[in-house]
Coordinates of C-alpha atoms in Angstrom, one line a residue:
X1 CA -10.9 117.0 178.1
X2 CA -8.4 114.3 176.7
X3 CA -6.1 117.3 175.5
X4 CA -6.1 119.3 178.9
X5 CA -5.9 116.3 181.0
X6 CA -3.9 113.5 179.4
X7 CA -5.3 110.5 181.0
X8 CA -2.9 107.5 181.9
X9 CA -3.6 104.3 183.9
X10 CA -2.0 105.3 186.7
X11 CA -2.6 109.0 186.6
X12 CA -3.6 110.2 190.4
X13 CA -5.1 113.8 188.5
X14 CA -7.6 111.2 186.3
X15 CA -8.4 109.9 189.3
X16 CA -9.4 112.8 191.0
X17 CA -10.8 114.5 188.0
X18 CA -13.1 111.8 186.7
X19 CA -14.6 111.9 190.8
X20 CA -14.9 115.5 190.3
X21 CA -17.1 115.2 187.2
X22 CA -19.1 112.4 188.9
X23 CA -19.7 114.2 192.0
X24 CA -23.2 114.4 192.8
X25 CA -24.5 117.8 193.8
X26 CA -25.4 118.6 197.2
X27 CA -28.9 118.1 198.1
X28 CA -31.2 120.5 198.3
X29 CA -33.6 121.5 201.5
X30 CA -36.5 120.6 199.2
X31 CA -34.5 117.5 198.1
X32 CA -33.7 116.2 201.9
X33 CA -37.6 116.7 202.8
X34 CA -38.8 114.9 199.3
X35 CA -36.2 112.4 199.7
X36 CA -37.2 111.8 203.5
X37 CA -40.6 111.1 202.5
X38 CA -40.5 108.6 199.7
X39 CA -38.0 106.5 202.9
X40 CA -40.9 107.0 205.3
X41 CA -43.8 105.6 203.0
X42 CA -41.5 102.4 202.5
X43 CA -41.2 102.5 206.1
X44 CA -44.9 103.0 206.5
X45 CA -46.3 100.7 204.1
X46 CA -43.8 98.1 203.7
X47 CA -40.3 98.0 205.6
X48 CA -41.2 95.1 207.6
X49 CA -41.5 92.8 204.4
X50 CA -38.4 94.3 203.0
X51 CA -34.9 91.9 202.9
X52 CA -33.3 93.2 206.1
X53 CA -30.1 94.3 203.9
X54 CA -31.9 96.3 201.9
X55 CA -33.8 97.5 205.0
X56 CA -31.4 98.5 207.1
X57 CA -30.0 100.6 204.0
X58 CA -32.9 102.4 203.9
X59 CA -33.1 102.8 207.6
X60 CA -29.7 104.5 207.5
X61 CA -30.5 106.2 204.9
X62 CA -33.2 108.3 206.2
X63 CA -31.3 108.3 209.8
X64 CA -28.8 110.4 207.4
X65 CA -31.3 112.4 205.9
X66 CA -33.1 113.6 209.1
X67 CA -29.9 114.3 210.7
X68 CA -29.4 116.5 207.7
X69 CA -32.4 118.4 207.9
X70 CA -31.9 119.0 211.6
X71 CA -28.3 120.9 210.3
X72 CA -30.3 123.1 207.8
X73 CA -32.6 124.2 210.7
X74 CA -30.0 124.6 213.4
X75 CA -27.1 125.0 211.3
X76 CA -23.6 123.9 212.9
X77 CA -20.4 124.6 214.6
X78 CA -19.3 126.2 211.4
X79 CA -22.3 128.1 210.3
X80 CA -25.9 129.3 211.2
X81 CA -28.8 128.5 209.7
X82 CA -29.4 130.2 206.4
X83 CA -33.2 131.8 206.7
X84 CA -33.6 131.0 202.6
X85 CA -32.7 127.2 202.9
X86 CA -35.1 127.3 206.6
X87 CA -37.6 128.7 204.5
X88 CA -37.7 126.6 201.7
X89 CA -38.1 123.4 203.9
X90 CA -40.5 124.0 205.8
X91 CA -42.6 124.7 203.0
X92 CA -41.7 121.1 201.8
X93 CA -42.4 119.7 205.1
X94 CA -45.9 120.9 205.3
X95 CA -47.0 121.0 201.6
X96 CA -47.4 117.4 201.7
X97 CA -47.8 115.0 205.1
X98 CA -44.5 114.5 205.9
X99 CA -45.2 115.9 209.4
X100 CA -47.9 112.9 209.7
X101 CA -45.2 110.1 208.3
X102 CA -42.8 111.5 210.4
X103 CA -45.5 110.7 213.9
X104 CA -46.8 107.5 212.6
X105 CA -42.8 106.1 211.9
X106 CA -41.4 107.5 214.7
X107 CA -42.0 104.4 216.3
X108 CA -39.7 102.7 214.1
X109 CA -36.8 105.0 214.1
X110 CA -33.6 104.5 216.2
X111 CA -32.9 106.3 219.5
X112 CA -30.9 108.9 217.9
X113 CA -32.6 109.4 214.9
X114 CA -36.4 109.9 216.8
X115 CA -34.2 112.9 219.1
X116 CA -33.4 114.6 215.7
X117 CA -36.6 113.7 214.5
X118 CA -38.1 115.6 218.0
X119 CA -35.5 118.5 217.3
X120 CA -36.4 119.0 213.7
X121 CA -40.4 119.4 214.6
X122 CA -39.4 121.7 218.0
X123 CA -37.5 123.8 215.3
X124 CA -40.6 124.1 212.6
X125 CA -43.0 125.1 214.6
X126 CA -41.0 128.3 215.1
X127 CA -40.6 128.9 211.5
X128 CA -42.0 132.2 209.6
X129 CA -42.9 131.6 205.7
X130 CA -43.4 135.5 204.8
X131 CA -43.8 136.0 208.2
X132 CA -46.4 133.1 208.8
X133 CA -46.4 129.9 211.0
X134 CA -47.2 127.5 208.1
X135 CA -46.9 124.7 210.9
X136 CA -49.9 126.2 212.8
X137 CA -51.9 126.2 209.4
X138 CA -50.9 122.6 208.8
X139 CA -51.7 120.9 212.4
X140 CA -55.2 123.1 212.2
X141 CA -56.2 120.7 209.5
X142 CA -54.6 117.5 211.0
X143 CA -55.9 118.4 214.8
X144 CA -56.1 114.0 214.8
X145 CA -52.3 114.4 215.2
X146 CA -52.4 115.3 218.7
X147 CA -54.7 112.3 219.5
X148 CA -51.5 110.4 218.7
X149 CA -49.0 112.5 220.4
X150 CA -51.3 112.1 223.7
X151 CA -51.7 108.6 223.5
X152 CA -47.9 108.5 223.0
X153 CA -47.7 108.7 226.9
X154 CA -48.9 105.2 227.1
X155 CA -45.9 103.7 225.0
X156 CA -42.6 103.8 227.6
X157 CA -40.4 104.0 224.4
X158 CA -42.3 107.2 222.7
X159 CA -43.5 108.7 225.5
X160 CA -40.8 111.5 226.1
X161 CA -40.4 111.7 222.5
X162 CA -44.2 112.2 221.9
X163 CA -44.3 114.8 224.8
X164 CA -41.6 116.5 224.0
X165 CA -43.5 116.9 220.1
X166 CA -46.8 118.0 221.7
X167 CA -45.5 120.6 224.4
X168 CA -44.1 122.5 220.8
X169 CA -47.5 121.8 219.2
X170 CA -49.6 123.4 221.7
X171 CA -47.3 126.5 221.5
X172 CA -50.1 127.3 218.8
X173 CA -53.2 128.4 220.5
X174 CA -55.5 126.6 218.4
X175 CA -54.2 122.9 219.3
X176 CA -53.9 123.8 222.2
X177 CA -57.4 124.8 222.6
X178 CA -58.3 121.7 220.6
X179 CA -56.1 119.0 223.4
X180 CA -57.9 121.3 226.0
X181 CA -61.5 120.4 224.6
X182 CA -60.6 116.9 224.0
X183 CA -61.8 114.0 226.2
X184 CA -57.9 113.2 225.8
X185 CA -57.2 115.7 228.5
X186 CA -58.8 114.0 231.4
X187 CA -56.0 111.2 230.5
X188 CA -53.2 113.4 231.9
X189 CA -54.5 113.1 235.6
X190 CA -53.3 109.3 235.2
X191 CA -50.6 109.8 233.4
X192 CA -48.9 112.4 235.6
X193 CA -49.6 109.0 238.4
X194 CA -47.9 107.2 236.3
X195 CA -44.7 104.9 238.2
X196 CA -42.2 106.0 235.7
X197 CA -40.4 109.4 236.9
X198 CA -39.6 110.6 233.8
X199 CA -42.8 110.2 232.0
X200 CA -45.0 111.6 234.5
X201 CA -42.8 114.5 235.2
X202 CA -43.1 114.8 230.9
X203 CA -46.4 114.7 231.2
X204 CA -47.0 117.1 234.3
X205 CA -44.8 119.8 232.2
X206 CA -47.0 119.1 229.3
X207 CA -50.6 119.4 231.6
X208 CA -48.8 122.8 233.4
X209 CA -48.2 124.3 229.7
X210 CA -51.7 123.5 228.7
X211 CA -52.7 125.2 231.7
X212 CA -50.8 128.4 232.0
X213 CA -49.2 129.3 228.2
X214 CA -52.3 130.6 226.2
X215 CA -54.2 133.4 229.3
X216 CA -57.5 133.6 227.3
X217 CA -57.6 130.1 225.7
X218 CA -57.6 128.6 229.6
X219 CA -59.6 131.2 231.3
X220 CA -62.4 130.2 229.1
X221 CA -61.8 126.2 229.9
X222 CA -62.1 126.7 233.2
X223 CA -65.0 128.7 233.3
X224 CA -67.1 125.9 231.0
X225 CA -65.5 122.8 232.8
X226 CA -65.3 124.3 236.2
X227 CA -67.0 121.3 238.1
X228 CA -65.2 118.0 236.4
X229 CA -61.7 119.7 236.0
X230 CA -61.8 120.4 239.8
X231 CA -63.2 117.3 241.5
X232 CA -60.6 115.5 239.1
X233 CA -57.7 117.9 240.1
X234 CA -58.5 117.5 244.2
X235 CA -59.2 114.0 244.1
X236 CA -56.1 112.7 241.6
X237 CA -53.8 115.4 241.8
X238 CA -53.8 117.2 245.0
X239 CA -55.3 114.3 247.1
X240 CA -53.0 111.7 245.4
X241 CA -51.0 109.4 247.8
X242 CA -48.1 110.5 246.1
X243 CA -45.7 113.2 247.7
X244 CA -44.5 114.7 244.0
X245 CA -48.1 114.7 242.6
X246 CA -48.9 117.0 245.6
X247 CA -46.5 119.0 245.4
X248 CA -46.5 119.6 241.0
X249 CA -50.2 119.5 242.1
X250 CA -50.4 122.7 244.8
X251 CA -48.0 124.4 243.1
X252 CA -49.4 124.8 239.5
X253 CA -52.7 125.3 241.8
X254 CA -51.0 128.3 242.5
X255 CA -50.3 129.9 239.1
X256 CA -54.0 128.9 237.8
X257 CA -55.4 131.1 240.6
X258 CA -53.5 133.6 241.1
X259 CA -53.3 134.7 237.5
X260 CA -55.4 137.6 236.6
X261 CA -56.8 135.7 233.6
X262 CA -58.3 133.3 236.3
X263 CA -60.3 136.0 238.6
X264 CA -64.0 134.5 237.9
X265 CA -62.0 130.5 238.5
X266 CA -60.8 132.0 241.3
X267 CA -63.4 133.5 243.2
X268 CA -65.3 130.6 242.5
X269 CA -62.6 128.1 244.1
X270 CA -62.1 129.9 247.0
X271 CA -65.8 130.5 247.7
X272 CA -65.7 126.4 248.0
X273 CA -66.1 124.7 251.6
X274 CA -64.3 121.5 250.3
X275 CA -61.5 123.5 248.5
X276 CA -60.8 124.8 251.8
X277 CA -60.6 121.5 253.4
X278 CA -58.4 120.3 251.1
X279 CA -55.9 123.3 251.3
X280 CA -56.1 123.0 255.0
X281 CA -54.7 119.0 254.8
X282 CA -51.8 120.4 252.5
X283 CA -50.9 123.3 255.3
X284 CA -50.8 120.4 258.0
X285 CA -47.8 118.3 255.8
X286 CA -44.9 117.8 256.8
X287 CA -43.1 118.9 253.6
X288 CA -42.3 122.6 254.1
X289 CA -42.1 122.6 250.1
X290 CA -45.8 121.9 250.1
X291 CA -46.7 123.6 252.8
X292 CA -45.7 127.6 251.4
X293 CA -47.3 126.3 248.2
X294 CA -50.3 125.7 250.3
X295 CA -50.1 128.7 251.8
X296 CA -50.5 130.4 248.7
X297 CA -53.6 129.6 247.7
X298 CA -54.8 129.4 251.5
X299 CA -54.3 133.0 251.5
X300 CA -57.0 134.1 248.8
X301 CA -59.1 131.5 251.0
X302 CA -58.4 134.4 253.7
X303 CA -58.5 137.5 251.7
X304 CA -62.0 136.9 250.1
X305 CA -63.7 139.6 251.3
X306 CA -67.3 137.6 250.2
X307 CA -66.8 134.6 252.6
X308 CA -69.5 132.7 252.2
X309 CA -70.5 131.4 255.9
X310 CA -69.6 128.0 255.9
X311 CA -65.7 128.9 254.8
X312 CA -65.9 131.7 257.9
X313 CA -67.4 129.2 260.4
X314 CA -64.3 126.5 259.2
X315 CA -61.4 129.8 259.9
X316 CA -62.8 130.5 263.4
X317 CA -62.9 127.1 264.7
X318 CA -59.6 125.8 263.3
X319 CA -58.3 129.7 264.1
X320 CA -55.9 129.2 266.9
X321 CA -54.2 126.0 264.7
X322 CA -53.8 128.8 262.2
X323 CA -52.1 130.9 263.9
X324 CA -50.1 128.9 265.3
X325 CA -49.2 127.5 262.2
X326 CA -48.0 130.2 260.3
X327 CA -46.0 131.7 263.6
X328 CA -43.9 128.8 262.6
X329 CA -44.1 129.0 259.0
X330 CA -41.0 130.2 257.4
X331 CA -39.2 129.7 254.2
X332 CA -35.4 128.6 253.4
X333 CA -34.4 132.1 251.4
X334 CA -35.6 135.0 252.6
X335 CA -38.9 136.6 251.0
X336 CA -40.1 140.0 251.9
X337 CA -43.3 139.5 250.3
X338 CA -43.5 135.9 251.5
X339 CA -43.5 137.5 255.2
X340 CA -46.2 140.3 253.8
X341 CA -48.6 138.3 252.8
X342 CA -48.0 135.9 256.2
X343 CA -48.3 139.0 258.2
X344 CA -51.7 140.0 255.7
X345 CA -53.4 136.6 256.4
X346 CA -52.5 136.5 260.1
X347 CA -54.5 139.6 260.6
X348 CA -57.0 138.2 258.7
X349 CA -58.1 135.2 260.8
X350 CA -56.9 137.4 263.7
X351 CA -60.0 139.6 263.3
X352 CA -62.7 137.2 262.3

């Protein structure tokens, strides 16, 4: 080395050639994720006793290292993501509980660092190992995980963070089957109440996703759980004293029913004396916005042909305030088949 690089005291090439034979080697993807959980067990089990110096080291640290693992997943301005390197992560990230850690210390984590931290578990549950969502495997066998992610609506700082985690969980028909069975889920009717705009609008996305992504999965809730799910979604959701919550409410309504997943939910609701009533107060608002969603699922109210005799007795004697009411019932773009199905239910009550 000597011979081919005579070194000197004040040799700028020893410089640079003793840094290049010191360098350390780039880090692996197994090495970020193995790395990242040794800082979140100190984190977990003892960062608060730690000096701060040698806290806040650590704290950077892993900030550094999630950031990291986010650039192997999403890759950068300079490259894409290699599938290999993906690949080999996300087997590190779910052979151990990092995924758990990563929930439990989120808490903990800067601002910026719990955004990469949501970005990085968006991004895994997407990823194929030979063609397999190993996340899916891994949060079957930690189902508890959710419990935490739901209760995360309760904590102003985690909420959107927590939310934002869950909505890519449930993406996996299994948890989201599970959050759908769980006692948990009657929680969302308060949280989408809740008086911060962003959280209950994060929550209301979350409840509509539950509700509408897996056909199957929900058709079969509804049909067990018909009788609490709906006296809790009149009186909370579409009865709330809140304009928003009405509207989210009528309009997700909407997609439940008139999804052909839903036919046995459907018939069922519309067969119902008080789900009438209740539709019939959201046609008389004076938001036009909730008014065509109300009209909506009014209209399989009116196309039932099994209407039971109480719901046809209710039609004839508010009939004329019907009429009248969808005469003047228009919306702001033009809609061909909003003006069909007017037209439909029009002649309906017309000939009762």
């Amino acid at each position: 080395l000597s011979r081919r690089f005579p070194l000197s005291e004040n040799s700028d090439a020893d410089n640079v050639v003793m840094k290049s034979l010191f360098k350390s080697k780039p880090r692996t993807p197994v090495d970020l994720v193995r790395q990242t959980r040794e800082l979140l067990i100190f984190v977990d089990l003892n960062g608060q006793d730690t000096k701060e110096s040698k806290r806040e080291e650590k704290m950077a640290e892993l900030s550094r290292l999630i950031r990291d693992i986010k650039q192997v997943l999403y890759g950068d301005v300079e490259s894409e993501p290699v599938a290999e390197a993906c690949s080999q992560l996300t087997q590190e990230f779910f052979r151990e509980n990092t995924f758990r850690l990563l929930v439990l210390c989120l808490p903990r984590l800067k601002l910026e660092t719990r955004k990469d931290a949501t970005q990085v578990v968006a991004n895994l549950q997407r990823q194929q190992v030979q063609s397999k969502l190993i996340a899916c495997d891994y949060l079957e066998k930690n189902l508890d995980l959710m419990d935490i992610l739901i209760d995360g609506y309760e904590n102003t700082d985690m909420a959107l963070h927590y939310g934002s985690m869950l909505r890519e969980c449930i993406r996996h028909q299994s948890v989201a089957k599970y959050v759908l069975e769980s006692e948990r889920l009657k929680k969302f009717f308060d949280y989408i109440q809740l008086p911060n705009f962003d959280i209950s609008s994060d929550a209301a996305a979350t409840f509509k996703e539950l509700l509408t992504r897996h056909k199957s999965t929900v058709a079969e809730f509804l049909s067990k759980n018909y009788d609490w799910f709906f006296v809790e979604y009149n009186s909370k959701l579409l009865e709330s004293a809140n304009y928003l919550t009405r509207r989210q409410a009528v309009k997700l309504l909407g997609d439940i029913l008139l999804d052909r997943s839903n036919s046995a939910t459907m018939t069922r609701y519309v067969g119902s004396r008080e789900n009438l009533r209740i539709l019939m107060n959201l046609l008389r608002e004076t938001s036009k916005t909730i008014q065509i969603e109300a009209f909506h699922v009014f209209k399989l109210f009116a196309a039932n042909q099994n209407k039971p005799g109480d719901i046809v007795s209710i039609l004839v004697t508010n009939r004329n305030k019907l009429l009248r009411l969808f005469a003047d019932l228009k919306t702001d773009k033009e809609d061909e088949q909003f003006e069909t199905d007017k037209a439909q239910v029009i002649r309906e009550i017309a000939a009762l």
